[in-house]
CSV table of C-alpha atoms in Angstrom, one decimal:
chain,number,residue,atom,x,y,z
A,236,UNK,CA,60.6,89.7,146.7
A,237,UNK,CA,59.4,88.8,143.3
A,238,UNK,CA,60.5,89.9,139.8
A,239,UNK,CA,58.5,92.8,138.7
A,240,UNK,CA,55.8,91.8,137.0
A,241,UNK,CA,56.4,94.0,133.8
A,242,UNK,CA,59.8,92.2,133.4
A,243,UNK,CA,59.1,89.4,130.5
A,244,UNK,CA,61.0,85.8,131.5
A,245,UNK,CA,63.2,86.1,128.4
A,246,UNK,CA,64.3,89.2,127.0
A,247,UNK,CA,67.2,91.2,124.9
A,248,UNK,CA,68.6,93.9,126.4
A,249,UNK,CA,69.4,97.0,124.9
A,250,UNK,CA,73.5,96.5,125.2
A,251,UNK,CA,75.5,97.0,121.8
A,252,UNK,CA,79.1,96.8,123.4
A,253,UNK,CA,81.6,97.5,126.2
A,254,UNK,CA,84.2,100.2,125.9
A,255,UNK,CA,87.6,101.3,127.7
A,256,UNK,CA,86.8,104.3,129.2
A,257,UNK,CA,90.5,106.0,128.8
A,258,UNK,CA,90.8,104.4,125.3
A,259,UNK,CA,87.7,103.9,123.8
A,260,UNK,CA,88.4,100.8,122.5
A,261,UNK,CA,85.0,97.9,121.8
A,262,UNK,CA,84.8,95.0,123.5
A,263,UNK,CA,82.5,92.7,123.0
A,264,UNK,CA,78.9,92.0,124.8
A,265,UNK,CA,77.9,88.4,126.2
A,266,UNK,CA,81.5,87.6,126.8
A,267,UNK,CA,83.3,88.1,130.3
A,268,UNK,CA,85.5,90.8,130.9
A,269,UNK,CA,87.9,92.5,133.6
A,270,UNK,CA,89.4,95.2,132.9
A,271,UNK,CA,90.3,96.6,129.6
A,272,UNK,CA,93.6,95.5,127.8
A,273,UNK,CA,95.4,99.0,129.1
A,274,UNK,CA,93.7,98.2,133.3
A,275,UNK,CA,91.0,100.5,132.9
A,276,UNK,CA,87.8,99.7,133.4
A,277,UNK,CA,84.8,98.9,130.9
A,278,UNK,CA,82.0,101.1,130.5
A,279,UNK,CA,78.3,99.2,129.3
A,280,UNK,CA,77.3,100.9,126.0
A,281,UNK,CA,73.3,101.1,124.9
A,282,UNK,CA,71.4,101.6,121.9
A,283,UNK,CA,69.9,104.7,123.3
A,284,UNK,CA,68.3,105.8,120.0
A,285,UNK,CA,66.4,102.6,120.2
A,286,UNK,CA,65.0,103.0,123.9
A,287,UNK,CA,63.9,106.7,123.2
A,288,UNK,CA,61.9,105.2,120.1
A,289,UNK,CA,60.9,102.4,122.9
A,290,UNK,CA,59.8,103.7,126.2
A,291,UNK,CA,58.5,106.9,127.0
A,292,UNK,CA,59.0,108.7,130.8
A,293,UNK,CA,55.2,108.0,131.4
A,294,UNK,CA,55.5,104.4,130.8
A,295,UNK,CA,58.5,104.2,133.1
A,296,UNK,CA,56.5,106.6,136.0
A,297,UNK,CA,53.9,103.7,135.4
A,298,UNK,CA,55.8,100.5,136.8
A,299,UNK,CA,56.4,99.8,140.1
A,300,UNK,CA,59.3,102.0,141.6
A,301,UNK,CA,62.2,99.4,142.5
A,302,UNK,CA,65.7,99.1,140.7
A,303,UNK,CA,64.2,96.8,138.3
A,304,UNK,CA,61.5,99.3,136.6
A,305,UNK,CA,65.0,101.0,134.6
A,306,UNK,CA,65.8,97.5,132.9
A,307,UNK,CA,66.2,99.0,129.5
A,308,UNK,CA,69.1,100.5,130.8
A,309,UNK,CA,70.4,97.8,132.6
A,310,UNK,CA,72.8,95.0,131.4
A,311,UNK,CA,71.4,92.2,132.2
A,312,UNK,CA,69.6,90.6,128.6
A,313,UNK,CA,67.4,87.0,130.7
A,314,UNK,CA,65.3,88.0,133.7
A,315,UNK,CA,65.8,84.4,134.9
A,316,UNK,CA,69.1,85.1,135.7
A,317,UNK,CA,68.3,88.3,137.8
A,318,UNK,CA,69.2,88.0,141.4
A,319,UNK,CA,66.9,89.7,143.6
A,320,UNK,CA,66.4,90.6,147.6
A,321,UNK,CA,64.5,93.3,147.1
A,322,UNK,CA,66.2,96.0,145.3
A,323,UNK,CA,63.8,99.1,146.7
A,324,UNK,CA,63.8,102.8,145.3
A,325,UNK,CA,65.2,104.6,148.3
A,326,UNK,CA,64.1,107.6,150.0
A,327,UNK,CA,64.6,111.3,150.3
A,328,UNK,CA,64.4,112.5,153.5
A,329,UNK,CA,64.6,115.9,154.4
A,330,UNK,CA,67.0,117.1,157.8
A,331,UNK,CA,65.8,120.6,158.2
A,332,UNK,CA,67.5,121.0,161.5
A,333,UNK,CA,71.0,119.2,161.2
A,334,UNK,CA,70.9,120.1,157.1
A,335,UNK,CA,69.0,122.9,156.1
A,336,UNK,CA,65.4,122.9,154.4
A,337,UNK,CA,67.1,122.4,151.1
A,338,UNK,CA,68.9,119.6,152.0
A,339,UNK,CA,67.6,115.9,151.8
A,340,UNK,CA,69.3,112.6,152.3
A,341,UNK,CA,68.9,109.5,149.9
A,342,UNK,CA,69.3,106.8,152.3
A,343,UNK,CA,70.9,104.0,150.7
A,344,UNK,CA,70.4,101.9,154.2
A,345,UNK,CA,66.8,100.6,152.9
A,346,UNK,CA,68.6,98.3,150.9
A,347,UNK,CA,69.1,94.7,151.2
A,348,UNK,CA,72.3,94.0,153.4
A,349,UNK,CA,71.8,97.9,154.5
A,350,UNK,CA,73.8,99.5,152.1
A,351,UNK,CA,74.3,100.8,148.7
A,352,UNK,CA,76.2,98.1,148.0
A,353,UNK,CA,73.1,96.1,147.0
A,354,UNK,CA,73.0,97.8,143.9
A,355,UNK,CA,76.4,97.1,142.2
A,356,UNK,CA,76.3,93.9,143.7
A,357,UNK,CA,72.9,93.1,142.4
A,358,UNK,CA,74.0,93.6,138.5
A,359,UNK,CA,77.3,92.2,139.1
A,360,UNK,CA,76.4,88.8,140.7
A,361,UNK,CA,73.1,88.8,138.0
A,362,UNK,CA,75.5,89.3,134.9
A,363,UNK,CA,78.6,86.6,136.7
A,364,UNK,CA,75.4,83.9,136.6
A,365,UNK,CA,74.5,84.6,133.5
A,366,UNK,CA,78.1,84.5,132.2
A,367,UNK,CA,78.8,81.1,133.7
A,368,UNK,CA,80.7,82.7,136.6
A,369,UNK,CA,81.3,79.6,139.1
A,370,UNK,CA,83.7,81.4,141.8
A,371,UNK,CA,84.3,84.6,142.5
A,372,UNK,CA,86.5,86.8,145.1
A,373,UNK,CA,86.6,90.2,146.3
A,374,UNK,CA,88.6,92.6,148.7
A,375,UNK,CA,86.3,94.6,151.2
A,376,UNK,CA,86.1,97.1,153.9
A,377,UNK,CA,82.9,95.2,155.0
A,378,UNK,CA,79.4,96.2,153.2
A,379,UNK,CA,80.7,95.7,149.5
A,380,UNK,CA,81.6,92.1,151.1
A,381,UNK,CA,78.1,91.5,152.6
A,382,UNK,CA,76.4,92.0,149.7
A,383,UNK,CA,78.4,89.8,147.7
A,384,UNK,CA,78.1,87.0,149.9
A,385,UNK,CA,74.4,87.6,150.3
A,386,UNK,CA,73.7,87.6,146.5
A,387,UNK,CA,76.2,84.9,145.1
A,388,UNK,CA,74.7,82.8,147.8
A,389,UNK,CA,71.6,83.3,146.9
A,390,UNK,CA,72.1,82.0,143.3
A,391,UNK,CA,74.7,79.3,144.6
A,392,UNK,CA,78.2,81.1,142.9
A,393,UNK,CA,80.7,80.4,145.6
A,394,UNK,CA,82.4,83.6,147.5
A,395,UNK,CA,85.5,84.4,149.2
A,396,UNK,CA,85.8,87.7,150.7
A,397,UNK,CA,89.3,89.3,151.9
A,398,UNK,CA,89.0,92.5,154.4
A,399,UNK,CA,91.2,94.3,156.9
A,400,UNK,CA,91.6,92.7,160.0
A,401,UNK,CA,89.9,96.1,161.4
A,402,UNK,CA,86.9,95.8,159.8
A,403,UNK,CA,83.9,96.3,161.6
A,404,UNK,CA,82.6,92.9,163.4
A,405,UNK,CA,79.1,93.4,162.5
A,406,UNK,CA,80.8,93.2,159.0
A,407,UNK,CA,82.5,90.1,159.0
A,408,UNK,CA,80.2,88.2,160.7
A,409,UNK,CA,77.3,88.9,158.3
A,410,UNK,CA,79.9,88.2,155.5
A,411,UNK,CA,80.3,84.3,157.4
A,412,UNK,CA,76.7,84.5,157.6
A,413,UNK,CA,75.6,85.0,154.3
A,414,UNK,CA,78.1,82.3,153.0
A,415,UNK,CA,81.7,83.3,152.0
A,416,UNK,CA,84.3,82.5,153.7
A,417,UNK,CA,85.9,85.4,154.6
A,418,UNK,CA,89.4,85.9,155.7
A,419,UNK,CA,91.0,89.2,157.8
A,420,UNK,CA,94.1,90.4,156.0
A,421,UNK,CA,96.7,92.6,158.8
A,422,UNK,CA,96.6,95.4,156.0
A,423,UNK,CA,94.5,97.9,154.0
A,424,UNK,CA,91.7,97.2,151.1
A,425,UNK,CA,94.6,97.4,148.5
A,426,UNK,CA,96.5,94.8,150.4
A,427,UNK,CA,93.7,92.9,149.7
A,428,UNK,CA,92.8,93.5,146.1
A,429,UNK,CA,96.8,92.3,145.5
A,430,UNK,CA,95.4,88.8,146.9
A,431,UNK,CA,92.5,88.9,144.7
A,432,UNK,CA,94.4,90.0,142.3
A,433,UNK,CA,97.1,87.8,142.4
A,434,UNK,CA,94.1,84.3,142.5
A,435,UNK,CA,92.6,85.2,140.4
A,436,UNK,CA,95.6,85.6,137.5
A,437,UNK,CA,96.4,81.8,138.7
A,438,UNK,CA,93.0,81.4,137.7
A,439,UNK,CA,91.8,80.7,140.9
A,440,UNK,CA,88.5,83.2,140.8
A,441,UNK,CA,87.4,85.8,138.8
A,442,UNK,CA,88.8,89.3,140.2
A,443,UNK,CA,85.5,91.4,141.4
A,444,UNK,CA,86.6,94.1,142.9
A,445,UNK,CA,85.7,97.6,142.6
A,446,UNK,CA,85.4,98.7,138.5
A,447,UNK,CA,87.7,95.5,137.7
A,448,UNK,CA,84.3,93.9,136.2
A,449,UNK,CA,82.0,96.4,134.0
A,450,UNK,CA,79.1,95.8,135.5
A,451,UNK,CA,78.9,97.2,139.4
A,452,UNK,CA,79.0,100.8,137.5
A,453,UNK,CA,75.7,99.7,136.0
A,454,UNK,CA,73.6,99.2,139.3
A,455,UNK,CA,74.9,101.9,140.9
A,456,UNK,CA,73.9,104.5,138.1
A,457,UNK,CA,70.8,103.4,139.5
A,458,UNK,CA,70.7,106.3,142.2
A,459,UNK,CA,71.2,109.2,139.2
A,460,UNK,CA,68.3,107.4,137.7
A,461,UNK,CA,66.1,107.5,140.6
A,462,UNK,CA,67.2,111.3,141.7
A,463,UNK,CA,66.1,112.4,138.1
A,464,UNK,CA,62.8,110.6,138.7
A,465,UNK,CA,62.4,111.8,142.3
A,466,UNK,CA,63.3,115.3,141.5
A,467,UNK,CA,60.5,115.5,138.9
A,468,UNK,CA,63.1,114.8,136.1
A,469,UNK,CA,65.2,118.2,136.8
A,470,UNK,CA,68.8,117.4,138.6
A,471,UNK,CA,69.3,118.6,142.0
A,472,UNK,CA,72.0,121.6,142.2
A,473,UNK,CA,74.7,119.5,144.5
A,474,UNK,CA,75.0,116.1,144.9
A,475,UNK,CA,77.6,115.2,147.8
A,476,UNK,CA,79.3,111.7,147.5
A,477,UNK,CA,81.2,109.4,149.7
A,478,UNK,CA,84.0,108.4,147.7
A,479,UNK,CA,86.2,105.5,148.0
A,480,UNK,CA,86.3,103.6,144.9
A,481,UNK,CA,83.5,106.1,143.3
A,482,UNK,CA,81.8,103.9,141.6
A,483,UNK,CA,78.6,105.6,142.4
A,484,UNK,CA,79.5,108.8,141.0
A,485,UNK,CA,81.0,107.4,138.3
A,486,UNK,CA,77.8,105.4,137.7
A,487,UNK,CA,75.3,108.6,138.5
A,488,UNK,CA,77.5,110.8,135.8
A,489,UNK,CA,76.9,107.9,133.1
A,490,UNK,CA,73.1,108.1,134.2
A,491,UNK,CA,72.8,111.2,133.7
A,492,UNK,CA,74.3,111.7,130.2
A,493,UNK,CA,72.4,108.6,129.2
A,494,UNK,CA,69.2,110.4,130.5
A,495,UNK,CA,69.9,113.0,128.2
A,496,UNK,CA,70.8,111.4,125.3
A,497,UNK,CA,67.2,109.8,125.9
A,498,UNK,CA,65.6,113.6,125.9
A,499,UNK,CA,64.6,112.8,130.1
A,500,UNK,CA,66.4,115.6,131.3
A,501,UNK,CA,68.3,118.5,129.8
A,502,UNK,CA,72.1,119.4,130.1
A,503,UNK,CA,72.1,121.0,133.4
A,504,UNK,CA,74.1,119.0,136.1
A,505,UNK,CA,74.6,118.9,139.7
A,506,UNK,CA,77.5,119.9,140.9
A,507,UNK,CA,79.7,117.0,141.9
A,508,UNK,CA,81.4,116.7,145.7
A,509,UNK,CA,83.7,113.9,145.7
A,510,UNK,CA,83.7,113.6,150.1
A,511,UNK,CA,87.1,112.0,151.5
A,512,UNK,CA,88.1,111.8,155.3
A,513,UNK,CA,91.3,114.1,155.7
A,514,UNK,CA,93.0,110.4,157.0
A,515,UNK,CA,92.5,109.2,153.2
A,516,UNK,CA,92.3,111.8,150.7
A,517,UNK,CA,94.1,110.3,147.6
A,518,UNK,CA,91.1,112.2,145.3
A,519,UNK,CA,91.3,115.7,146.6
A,520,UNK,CA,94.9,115.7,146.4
A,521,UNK,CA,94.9,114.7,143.2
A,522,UNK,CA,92.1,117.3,142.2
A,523,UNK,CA,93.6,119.6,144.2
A,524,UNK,CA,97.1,119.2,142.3
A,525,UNK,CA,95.3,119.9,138.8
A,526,UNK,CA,96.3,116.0,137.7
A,527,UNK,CA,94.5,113.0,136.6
A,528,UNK,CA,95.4,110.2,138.3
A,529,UNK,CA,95.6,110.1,142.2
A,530,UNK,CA,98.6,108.5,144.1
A,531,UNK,CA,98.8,105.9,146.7
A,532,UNK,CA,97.6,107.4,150.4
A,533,UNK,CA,99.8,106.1,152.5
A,534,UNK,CA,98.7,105.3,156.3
A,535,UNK,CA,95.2,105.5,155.6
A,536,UNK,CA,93.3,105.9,158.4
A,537,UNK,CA,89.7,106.8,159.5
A,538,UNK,CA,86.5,106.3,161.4
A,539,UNK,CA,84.7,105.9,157.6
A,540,UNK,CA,86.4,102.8,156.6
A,541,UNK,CA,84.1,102.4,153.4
A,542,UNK,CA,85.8,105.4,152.4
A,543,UNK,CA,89.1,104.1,153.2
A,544,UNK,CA,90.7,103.5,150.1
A,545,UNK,CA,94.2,104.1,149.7
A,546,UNK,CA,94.1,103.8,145.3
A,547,UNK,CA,90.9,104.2,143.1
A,548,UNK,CA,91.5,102.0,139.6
A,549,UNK,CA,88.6,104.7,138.3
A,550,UNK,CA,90.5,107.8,140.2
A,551,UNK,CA,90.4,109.8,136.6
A,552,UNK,CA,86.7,108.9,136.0
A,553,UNK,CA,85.8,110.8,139.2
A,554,UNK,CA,88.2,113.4,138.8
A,555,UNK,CA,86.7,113.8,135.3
A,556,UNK,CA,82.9,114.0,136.6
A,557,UNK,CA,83.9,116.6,139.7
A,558,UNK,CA,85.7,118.7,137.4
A,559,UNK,CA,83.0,118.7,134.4
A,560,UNK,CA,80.1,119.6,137.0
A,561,UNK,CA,82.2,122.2,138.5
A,562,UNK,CA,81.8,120.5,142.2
A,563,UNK,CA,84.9,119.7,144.2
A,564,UNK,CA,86.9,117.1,146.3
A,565,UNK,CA,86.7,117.9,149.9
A,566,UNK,CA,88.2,116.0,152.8
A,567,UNK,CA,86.8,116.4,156.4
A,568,UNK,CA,88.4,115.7,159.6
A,569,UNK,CA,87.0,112.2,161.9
A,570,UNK,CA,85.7,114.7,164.8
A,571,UNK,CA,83.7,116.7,162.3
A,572,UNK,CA,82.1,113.4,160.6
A,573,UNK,CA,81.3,112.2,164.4
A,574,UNK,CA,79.7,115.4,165.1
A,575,UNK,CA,77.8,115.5,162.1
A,576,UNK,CA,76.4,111.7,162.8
A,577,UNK,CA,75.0,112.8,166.4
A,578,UNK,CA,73.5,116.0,165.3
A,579,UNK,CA,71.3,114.5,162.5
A,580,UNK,CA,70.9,111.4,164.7
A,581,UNK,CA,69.6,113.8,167.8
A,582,UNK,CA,68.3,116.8,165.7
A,583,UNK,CA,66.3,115.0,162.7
A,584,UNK,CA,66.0,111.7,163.5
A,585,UNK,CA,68.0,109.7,160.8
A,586,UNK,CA,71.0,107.7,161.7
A,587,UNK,CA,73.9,107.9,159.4
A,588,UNK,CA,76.0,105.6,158.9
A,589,UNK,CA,79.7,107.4,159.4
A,590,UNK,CA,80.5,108.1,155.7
A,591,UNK,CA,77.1,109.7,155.3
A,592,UNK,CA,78.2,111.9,158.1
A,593,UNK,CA,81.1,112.8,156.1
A,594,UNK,CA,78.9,113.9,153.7
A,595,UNK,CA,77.3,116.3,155.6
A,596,UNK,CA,80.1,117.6,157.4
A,597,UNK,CA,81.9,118.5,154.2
A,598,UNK,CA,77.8,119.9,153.2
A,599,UNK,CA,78.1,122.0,156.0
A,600,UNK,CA,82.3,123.5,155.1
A,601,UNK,CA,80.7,124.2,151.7
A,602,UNK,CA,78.3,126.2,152.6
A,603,UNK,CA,80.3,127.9,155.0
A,604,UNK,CA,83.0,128.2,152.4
A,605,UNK,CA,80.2,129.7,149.7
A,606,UNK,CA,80.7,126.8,147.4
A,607,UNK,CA,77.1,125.7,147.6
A,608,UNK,CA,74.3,128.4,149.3
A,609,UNK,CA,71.3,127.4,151.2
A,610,UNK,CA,69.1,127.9,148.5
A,611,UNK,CA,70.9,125.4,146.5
A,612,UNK,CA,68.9,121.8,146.6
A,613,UNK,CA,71.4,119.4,147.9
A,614,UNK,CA,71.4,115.5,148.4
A,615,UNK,CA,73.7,113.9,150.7
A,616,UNK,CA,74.4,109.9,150.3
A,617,UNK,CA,74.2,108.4,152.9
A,618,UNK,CA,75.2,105.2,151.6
A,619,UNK,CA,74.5,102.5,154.7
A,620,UNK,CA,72.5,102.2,158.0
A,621,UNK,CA,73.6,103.6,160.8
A,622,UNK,CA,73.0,100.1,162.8
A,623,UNK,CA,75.9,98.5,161.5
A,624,UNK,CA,78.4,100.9,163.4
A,625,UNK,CA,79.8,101.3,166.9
A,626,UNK,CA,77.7,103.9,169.0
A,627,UNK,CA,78.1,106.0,171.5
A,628,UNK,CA,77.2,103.8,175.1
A,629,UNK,CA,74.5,104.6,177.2
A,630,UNK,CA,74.7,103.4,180.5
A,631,UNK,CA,72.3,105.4,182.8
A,632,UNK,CA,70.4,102.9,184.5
A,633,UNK,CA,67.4,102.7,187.1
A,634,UNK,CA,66.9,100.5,190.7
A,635,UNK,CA,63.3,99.4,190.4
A,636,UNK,CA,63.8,98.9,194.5
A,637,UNK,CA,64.8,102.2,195.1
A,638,UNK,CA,63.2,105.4,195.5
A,639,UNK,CA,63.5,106.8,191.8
A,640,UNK,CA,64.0,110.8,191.3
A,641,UNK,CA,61.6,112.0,188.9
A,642,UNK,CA,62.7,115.1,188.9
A,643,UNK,CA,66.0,113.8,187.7
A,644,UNK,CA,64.4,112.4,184.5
């Protein structure tokens, strides 16, 4: 895909500055960064006084509608260094019958490498080019991994990618594919981040895993940004979210007070559903307990495995954004998130990947819990294709030199 054509070659962005988000403290722009000098992670600061002056909601409903029409909110200042496969807006589609007729689902699995993970990955490996980034390593539970190696291939950065050894095939054999060499590590995501971590202080790599560069957060607020648009610039009343790291509802709760700030939309929110599997719930127990930081999960374990993930480094940004919307952390049980994949599957057509069947599962408790109604306009993520996950077998088969029942089909 090209570069949209209302992108000039050579640009400045909008940045002014980075900031810790637990401290507040300024770091500077057009340097590289991890984390912030107390491990939290960086936040991208813009002159929004300037873009208001700048752009106007008409202009933006004028360009073309991929990630790339929001650039004045995006980090990256030379469009030359932009790193693109595609980056669609994606869809709402409606599942009246497994959902409700309130109820749509933004499928994420248009992207490139199927999955949501395009868009952090997008502004990530865009912003690591144009900082001089030359290697670069990250812990995965599979998709996150994918579209790394698809990306910093793409613009020749080289990748290695370290992910449980129960990762899902499809997973680590597109990672291979794309070009990273990618390793299986007999332990969970965090076992993995401590390798990363642990190269890339020997200065081995720089460290890309989830919120530990500022920059991921940035393409991912992408998908508040496009609901706003979508939903004729007023907020839907729910927003259900798989969460692992969060980076995306970190990222959509920064879009939205940026879309404010910009007089787009007013102070209304959604309300904010942080979904866990009940196998790795570090959020919910932490939101649950009234506290701001979530503790290690131990024996994680579920069919979601992008939602596996035992410690969040951003754990009191999401807890922050579910509390301030007045949403919730829910965790939902394996059996219901398998249900919930075959009924919209069967019922509606669309096939979820499993965390976007946790998302409806825990859609479905909260309305029968009367923390959402059925009026209520809800969007579930579901935040990769369906294809890239084991299914259900289907074996029946037919003897072309036999007599053939009919009535039997």
């Amino acid at each position: 895909m090209a570069i949209n054509p209302n992108l000039t070659t050579d640009r400045a962005t909008f940045v002014t500055h980075l900031e810790c988000s637990m401290t507040g403290e300024r770091y500077e722009a057009d340097q590289l960064h991890g984390l912030s000098r107390v491990g939290r992670p960086l936040l991208v600061r813009y002159e929004l006084d300037t873009i208001k002056a700048a752009i106007t909601r008409a202009l933006l409903e004028a360009r073309p509608t991929d990630m790339w029409r929001w650039r004045e909110l995006l980090p990256v200042r030379h469009t030359d260094n932009v790193v693109s496969l595609g980056e669609i807006e994606t869809p709402l589609v409606p599942i009246p019958a497994a959902g409700g007729i309130n109820c749509w689902v933004k499928d994420e699995g248009r992207l490139p490498t199927g999955s949501f993970k395009a868009r952090g990955l997008v502004m990530a490996v865009s912003m690591a080019k144009e900082l001089g980034v030359k290697r670069i390593a990250m812990p995965t539970n599979g998709n996150a991994g994918a579209a790394l190696a698809a990306y910093a291939s793409r613009c020749g950065i080289e990748t290695i990618v370290f992910c449980p050894d129960d990762t899902p095939e499809i997973n680590v054999r597109e990672i291979a594919l794309q070009g990273a060499r990618v390793y299986r590590v007999n332990g969970l995501i965090d076992d993995c981040g401590a390798i990363v971590g642990k190269g890339a202080a020997e200065g081995r790599w720089f460290d890309f895993s989830t919120l530990k560069e500022p920059y991921r957060i940035e393409g991912k607020k992408t998908m508040g940004l496009e609901l706003a648009a979508q939903f004729g610039w007023k907020l839907p009343d729910a927003i259900f979210y798989p969460t692992g790291g969060g980076t995306g509802l970190i990222g959509m709760w920064k879009a939205f007070d940026e879309l404010e700030k910009l007089g787009w939309i007013g102070p209304r929110r959604p309300k904010m559903f942080a979904v866990q599997a009940s196998g790795c719930a570090p959020i919910v127990k932490a939101f649950n307990d009234g506290v701001e930081h979530a503790d290690r999960w131990e024996g994680a374990h579920t069919i979601a495995s992008g939602i596996r993930v035992p410690r969040a480094v951003g754990d009191f940004l999401i807890l922050r954004a579910v509390r301030e919307s007045g949403g919730i952390a829910m965790a939902v049980d394996d059996a219901l998130i398998e249900q919930a994949v075959v009924d919209c599957a069967r019922q509606d057509g669309l096939l979820l990947c499993p965390e976007g069947g946790a998302t409806l599962a825990a859609y479905r408790a909260a309305l029968k819990d009367g923390l959402v109604s059925s009026d209520d306009k809800v969007v579930l993520f579901n935040c990769a294709t369906g294809l890239k996950y084991p299914m259900p077998e289907a074996n029946d088969a037919i003897d072309k030199d036999g007599p053939i029942d009919f009535d039997a089909l």
